[in-house]
PDB file of C-alpha atoms in Angstrom:
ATOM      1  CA  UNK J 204     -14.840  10.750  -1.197  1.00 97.00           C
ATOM      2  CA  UNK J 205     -14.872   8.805   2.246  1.00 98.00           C
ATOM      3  CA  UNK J 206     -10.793   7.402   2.251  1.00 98.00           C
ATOM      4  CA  UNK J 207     -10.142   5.122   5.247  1.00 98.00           C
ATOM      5  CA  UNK J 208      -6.625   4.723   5.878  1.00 98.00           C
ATOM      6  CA  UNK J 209      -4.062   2.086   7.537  1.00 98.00           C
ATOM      7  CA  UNK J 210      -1.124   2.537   8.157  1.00 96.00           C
ATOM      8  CA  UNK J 211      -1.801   6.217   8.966  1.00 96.00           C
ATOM      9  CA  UNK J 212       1.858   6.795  11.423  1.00 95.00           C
ATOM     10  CA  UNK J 213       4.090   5.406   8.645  1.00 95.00           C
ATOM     11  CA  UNK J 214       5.664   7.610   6.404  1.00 95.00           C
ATOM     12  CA  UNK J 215       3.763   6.486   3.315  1.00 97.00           C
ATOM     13  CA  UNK J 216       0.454   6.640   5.181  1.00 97.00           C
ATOM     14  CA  UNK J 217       1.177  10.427   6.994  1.00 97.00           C
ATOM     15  CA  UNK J 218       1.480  11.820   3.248  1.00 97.00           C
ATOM     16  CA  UNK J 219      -1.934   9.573   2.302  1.00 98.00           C
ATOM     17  CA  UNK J 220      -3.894  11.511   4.931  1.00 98.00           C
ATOM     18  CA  UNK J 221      -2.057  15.087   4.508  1.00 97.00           C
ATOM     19  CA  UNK J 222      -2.783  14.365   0.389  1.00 98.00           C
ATOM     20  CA  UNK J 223      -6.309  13.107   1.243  1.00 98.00           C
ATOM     21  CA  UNK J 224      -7.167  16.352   3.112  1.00 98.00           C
ATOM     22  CA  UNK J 225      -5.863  18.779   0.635  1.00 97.00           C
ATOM     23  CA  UNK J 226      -7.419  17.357  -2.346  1.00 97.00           C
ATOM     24  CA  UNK J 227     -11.210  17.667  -0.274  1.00 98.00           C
ATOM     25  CA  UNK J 228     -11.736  13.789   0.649  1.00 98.00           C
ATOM     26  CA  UNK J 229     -12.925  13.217   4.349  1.00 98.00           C
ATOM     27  CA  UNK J 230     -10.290  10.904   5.900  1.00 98.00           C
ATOM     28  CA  UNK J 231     -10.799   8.184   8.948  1.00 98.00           C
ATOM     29  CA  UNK J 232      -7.076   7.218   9.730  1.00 98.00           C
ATOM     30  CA  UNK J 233      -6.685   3.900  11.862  1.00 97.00           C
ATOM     31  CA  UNK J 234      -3.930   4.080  14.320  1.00 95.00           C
ATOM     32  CA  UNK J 235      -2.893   2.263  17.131  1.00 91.00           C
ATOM     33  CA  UNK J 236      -0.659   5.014  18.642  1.00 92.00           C
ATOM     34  CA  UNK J 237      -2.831   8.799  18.100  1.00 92.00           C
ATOM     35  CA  UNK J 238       0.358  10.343  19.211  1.00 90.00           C
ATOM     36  CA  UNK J 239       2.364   9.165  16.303  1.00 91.00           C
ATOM     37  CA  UNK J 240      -0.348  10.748  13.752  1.00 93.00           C
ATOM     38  CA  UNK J 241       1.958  13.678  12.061  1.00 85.00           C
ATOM     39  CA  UNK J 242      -1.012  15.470  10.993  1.00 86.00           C
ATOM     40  CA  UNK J 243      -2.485  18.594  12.557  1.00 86.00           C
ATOM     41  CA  UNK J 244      -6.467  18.188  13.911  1.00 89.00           C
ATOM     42  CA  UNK J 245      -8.827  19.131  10.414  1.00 95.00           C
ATOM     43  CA  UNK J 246     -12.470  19.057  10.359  1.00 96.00           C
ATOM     44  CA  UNK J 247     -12.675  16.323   7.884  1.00 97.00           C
ATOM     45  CA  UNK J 248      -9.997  14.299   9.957  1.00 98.00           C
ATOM     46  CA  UNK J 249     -11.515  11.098  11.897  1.00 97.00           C
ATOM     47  CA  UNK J 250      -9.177   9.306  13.972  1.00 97.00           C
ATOM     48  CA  UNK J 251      -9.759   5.898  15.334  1.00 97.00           C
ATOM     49  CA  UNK J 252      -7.454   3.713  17.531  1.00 96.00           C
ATOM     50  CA  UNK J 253      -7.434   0.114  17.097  1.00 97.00           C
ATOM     51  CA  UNK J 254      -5.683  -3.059  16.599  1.00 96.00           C
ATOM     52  CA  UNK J 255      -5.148  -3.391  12.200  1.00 96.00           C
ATOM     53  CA  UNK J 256      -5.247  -7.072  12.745  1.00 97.00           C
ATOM     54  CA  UNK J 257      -8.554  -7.429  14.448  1.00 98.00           C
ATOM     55  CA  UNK J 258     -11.716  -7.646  12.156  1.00 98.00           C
ATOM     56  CA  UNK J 259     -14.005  -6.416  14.528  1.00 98.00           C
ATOM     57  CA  UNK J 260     -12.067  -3.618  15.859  1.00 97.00           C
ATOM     58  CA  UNK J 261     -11.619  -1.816  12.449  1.00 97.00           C
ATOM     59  CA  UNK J 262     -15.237  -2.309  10.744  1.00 97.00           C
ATOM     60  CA  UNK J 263     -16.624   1.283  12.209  1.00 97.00           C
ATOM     61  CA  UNK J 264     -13.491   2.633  10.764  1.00 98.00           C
ATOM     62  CA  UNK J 265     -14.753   1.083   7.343  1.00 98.00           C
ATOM     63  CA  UNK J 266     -17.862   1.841   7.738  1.00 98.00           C
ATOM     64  CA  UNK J 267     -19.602   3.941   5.134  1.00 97.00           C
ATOM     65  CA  UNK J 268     -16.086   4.618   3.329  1.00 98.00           C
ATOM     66  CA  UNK J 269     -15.682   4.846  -0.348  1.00 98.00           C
ATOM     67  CA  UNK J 270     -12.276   3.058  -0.632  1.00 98.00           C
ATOM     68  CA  UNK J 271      -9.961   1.887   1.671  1.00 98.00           C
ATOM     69  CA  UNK J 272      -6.060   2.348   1.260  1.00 98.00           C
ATOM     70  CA  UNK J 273      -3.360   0.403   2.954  1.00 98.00           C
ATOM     71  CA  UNK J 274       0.113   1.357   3.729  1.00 98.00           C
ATOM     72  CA  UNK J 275       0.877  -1.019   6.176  1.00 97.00           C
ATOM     73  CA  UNK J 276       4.385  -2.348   6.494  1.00 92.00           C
ATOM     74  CA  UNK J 277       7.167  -4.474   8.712  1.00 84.00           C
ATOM     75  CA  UNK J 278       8.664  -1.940  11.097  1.00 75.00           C
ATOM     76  CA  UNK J 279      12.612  -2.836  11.163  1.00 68.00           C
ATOM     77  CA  UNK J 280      13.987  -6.473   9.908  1.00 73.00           C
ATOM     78  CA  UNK J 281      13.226  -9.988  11.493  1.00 72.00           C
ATOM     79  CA  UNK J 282       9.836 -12.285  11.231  1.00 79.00           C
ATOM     80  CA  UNK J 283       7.098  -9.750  10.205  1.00 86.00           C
ATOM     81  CA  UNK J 284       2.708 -10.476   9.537  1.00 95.00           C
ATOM     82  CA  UNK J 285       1.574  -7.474   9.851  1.00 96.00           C
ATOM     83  CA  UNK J 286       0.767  -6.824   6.514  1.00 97.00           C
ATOM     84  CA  UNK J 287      -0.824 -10.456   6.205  1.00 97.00           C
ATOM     85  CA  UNK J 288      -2.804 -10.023   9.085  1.00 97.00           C
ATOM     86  CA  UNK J 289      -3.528  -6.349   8.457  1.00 98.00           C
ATOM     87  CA  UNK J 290      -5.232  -7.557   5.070  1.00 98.00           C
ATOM     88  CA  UNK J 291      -7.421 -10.033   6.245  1.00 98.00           C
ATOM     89  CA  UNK J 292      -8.801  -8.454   9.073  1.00 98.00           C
ATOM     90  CA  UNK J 293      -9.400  -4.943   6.556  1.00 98.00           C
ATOM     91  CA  UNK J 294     -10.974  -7.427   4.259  1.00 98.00           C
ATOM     92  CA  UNK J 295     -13.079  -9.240   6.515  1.00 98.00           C
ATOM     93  CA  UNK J 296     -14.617  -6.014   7.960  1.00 98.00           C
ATOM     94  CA  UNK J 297     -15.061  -4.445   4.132  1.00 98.00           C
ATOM     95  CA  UNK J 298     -17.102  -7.813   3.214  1.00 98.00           C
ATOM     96  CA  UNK J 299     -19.381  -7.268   6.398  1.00 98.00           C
ATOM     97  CA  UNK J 300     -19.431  -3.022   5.784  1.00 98.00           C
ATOM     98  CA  UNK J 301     -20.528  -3.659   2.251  1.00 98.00           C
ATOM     99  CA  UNK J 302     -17.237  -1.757   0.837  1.00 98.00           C
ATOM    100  CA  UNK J 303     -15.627  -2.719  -2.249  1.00 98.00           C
ATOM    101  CA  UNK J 304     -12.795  -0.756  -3.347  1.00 98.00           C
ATOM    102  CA  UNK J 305      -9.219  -1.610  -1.876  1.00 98.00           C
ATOM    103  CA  UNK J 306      -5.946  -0.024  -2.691  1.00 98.00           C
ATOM    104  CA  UNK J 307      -2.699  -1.955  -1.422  1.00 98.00           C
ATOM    105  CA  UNK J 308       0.580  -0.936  -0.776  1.00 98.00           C
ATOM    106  CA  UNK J 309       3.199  -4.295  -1.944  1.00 97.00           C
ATOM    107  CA  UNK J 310       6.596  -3.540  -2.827  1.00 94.00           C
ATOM    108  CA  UNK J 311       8.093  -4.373  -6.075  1.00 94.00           C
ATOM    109  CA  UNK J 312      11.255  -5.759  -5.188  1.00 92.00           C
ATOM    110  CA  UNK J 313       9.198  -8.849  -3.535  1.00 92.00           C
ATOM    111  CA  UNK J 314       8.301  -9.668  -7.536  1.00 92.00           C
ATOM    112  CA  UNK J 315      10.355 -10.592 -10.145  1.00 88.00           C
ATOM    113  CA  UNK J 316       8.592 -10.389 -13.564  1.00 82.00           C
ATOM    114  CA  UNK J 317       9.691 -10.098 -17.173  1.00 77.00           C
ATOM    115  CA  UNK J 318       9.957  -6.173 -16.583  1.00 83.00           C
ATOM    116  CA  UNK J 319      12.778  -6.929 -14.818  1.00 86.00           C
ATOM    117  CA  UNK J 320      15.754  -5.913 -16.373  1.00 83.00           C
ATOM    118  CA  UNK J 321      18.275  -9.565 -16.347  1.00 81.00           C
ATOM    119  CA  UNK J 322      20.612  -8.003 -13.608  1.00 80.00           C
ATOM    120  CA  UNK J 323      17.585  -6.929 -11.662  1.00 84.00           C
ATOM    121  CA  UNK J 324      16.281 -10.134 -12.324  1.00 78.00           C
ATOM    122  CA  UNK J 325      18.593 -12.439 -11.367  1.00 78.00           C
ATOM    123  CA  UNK J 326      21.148 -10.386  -9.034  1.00 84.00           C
ATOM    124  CA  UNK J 327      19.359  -7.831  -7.522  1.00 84.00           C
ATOM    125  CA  UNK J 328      16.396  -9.607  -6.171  1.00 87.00           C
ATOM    126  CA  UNK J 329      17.504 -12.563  -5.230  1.00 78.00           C
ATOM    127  CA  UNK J 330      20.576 -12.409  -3.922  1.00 76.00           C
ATOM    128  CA  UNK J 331      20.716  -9.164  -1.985  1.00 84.00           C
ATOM    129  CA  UNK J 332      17.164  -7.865  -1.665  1.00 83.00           C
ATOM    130  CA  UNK J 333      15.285 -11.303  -0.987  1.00 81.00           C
ATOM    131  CA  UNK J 334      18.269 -11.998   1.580  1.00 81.00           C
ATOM    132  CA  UNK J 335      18.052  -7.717   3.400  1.00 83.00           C
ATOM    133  CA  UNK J 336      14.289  -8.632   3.388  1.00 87.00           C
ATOM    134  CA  UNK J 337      13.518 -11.644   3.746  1.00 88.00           C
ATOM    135  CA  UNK J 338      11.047 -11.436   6.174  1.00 90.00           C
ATOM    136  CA  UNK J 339       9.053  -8.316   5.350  1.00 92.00           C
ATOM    137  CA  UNK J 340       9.249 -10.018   1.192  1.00 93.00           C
ATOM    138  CA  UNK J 341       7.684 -12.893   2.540  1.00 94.00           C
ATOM    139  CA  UNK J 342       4.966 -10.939   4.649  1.00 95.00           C
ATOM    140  CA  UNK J 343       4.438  -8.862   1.794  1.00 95.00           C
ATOM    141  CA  UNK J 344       3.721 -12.109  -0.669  1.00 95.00           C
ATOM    142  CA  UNK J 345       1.244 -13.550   2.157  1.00 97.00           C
ATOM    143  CA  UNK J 346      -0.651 -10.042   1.603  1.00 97.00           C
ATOM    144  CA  UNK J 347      -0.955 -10.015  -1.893  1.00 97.00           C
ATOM    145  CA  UNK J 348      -2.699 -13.463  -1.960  1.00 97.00           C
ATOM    146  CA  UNK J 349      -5.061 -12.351   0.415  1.00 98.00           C
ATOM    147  CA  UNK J 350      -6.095  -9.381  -1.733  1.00 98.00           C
ATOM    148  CA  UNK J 351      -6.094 -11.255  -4.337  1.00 98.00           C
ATOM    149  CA  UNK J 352      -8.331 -13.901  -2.685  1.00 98.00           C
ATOM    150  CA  UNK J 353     -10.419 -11.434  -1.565  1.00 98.00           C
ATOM    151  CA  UNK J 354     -13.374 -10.842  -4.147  1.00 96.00           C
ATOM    152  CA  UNK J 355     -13.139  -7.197  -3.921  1.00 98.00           C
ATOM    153  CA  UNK J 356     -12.322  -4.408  -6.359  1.00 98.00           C
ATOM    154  CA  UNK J 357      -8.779  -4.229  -5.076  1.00 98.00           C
ATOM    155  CA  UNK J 358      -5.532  -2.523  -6.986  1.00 98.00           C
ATOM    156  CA  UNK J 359      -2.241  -3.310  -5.681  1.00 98.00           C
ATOM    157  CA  UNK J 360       0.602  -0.725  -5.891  1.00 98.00           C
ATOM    158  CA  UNK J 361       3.972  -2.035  -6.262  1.00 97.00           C
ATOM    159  CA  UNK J 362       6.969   0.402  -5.202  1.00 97.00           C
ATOM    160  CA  UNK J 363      10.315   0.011  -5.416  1.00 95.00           C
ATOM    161  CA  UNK J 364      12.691   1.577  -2.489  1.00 94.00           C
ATOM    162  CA  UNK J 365      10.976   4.384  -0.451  1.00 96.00           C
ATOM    163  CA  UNK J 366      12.594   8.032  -0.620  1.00 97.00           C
ATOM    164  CA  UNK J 367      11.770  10.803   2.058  1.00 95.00           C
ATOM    165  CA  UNK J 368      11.356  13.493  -0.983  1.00 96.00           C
ATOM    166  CA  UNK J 369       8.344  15.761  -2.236  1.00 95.00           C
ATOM    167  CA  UNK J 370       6.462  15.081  -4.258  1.00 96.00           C
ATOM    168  CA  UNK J 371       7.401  15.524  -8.413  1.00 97.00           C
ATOM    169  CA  UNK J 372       4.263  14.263  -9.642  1.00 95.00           C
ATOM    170  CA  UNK J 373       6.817  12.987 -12.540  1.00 95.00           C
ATOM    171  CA  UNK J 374       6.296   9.280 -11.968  1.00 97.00           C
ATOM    172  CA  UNK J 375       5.889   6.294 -14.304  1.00 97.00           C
ATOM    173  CA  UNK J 376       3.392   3.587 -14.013  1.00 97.00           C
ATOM    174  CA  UNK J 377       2.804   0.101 -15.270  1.00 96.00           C
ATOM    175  CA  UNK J 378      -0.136  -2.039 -14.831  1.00 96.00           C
ATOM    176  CA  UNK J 379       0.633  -5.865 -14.313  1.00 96.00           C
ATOM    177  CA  UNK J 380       4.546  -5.776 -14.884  1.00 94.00           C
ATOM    178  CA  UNK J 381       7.211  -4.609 -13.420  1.00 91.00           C
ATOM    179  CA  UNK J 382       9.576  -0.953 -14.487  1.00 92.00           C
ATOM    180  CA  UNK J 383      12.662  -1.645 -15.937  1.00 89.00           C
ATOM    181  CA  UNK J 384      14.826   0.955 -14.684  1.00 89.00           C
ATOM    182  CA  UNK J 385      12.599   1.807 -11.845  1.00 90.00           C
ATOM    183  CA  UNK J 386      14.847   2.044  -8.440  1.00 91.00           C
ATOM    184  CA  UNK J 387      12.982   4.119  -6.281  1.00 96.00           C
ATOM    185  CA  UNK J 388      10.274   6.666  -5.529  1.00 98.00           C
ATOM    186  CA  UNK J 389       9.388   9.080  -2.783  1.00 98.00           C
ATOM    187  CA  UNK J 390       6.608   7.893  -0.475  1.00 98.00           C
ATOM    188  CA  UNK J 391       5.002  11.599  -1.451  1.00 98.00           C
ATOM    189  CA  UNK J 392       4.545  10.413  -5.084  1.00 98.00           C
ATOM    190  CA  UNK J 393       3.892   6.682  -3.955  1.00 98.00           C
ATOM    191  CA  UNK J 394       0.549   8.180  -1.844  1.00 98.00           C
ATOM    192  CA  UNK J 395       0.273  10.228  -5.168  1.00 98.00           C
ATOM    193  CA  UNK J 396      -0.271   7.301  -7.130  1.00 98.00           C
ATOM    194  CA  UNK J 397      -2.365   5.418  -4.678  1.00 98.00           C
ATOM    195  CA  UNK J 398      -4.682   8.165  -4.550  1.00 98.00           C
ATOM    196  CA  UNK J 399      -4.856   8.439  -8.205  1.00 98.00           C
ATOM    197  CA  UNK J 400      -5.800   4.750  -9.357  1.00 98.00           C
ATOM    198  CA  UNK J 401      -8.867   5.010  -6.640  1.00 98.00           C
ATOM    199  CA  UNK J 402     -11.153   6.065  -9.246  1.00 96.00           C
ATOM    200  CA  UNK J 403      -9.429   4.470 -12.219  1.00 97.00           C
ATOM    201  CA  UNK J 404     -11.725   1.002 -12.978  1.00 97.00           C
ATOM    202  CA  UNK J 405      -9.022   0.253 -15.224  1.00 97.00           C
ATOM    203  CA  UNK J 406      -6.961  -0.551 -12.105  1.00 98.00           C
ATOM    204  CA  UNK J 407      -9.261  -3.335 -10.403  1.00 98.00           C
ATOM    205  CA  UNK J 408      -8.087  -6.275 -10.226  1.00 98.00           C
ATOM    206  CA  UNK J 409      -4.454  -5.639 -11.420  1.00 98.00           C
ATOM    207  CA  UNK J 410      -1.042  -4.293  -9.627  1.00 97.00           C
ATOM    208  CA  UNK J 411       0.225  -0.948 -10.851  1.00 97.00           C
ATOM    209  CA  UNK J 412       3.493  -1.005 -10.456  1.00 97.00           C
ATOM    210  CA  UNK J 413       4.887   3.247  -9.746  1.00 98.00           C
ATOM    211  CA  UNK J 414       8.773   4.231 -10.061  1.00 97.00           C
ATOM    212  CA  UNK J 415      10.598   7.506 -11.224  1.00 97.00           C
TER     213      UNK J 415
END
C-alpha cells in the first residue's frame, strides 16, 4: 500500500515507518525536522517537510495514499493542540485528496469505560493520570472528536503507557472498550497494531483499544 505517516520523529511513528518499509508498503513520512527522521534513506521512503497543522501544506503528502496513520503527540507536559490541530488539518487535506482511510493514535488512559477495572476507574485515572496529564488528556479528547466528526473511515487506537521494547507481537486487543488489566505496551507493538487494523473493515468507525 501507499502509508502516509505523521508523527514520523516520535518514537511511535520511527517504528511505523521502519515497520511500513519492511513489510513492502511505500511510505511518505511528514516531518517538520528531516534530521530527526531515525530511519536510513530506502527507495520506497518519501520524505516531506511541513507544518502537521496546516491543511494545505500536508495535502501532496496525502495525495494518492491508501491510508493515513497518525502518531502525533504533546512533546513534554503543559498546554498542548497538537494533536487537535494535527487532525483537522490531516482531515481537511484527506477530504480534498479523495482519501478515506484514517488510523489514530489516542491514548487509553484519557477514557474511562466499563473495561476499566473499579481502581483503574476511579483512582487511577482520575486522580493521578488526568492530574500528570492533564493537558496532553485534554488535547487528546479534542482529537478524537474531530475524527470522529470527520466522515471518514477512521479507527482509533487507544494505548495505554508507551514502553521503549521490541516488538512481541503478543498483544491483546479490544474494539470499543477498554482492557482490564492492560498497563502498558511497547510503541513497537503499538505501530504493530496500527498497521494491522489498516485493512481490517471491521475496525472503521470504532477505537481498538491494544495492551499486553
Amino acid at each position: 500500500m501507499r502509508l502516509t505517516i505523521f508523527g514520523a520523529t516520535g518514537g511511535t511513528g520511527i517504528q511505523l515507518v521502519r515497520q511500513a518499509l519492511e513489510e513492502g508498503h511505500d511510505v511518505t513520512a511528514v516531518v517538520r525536522d528531516p534530521a530527526r527522521l531515525g530511519a536510513p534513506a530506502h527507495e520506497r521512503l518519501r520524505v516531506v517537510t511541513a507544518d502537521v497543522t496546516d491543511a494545505a501544506a500536508v495535502q501532496p503528502a496525502v495525495e494518492g495514499a491508501d491510508a493515513v496513520l497518525s502518531a502525533l503527540g504533546p512533546r513534554g507536559r503543559g498546554p498542548a493542540t497538537i494533536c487537535r490541530d494535527g487532525a483537522r488539518a490531516i482531515i481537511e487535506a484527506m477530504g480534498k485528496a479523495g482519501v478515506r482511510r484514517l488510523v489514530v493514535c489516542s491514548a487509553a488512559g484519557a477514557f474511562t469505560d466499563t473495561g476499566d477495572g473499579l481502581l483503574t476507574r476511579y483512582v487511577v485515572k482520575p486522580l493521578i493520570l488526568n492530574r500528570l496529564l492533564k493537558d496532553a488528556f485534554e488535547d487528546m479528547r479534542h482529537c478524537e472528536r474531530e475524527v470522529r466528526d470527520s466522515g471518514l473511515d477512521w479507527t482509533l487506537v487507544r494505548p495505554p503507557r508507551l514502553l521503549d521494547k521490541e516488538a512481541t507481537g503478543r498483544y491483546r486487543t479490544a474494539t470499543d472498550i477498554n482492557l482490564r488489566g492492560g498497563r502498558s505496551i511497547s510503541r513497537a507493538d503499538l505501530a504493530a497494531c496500527m498497521l494491522g487494523v489498516i485493512g481490517d473493515d471491521d475496525s472503521i468507525r470504532h477505537h481498538v483499544s491494544v495492551a499486553y
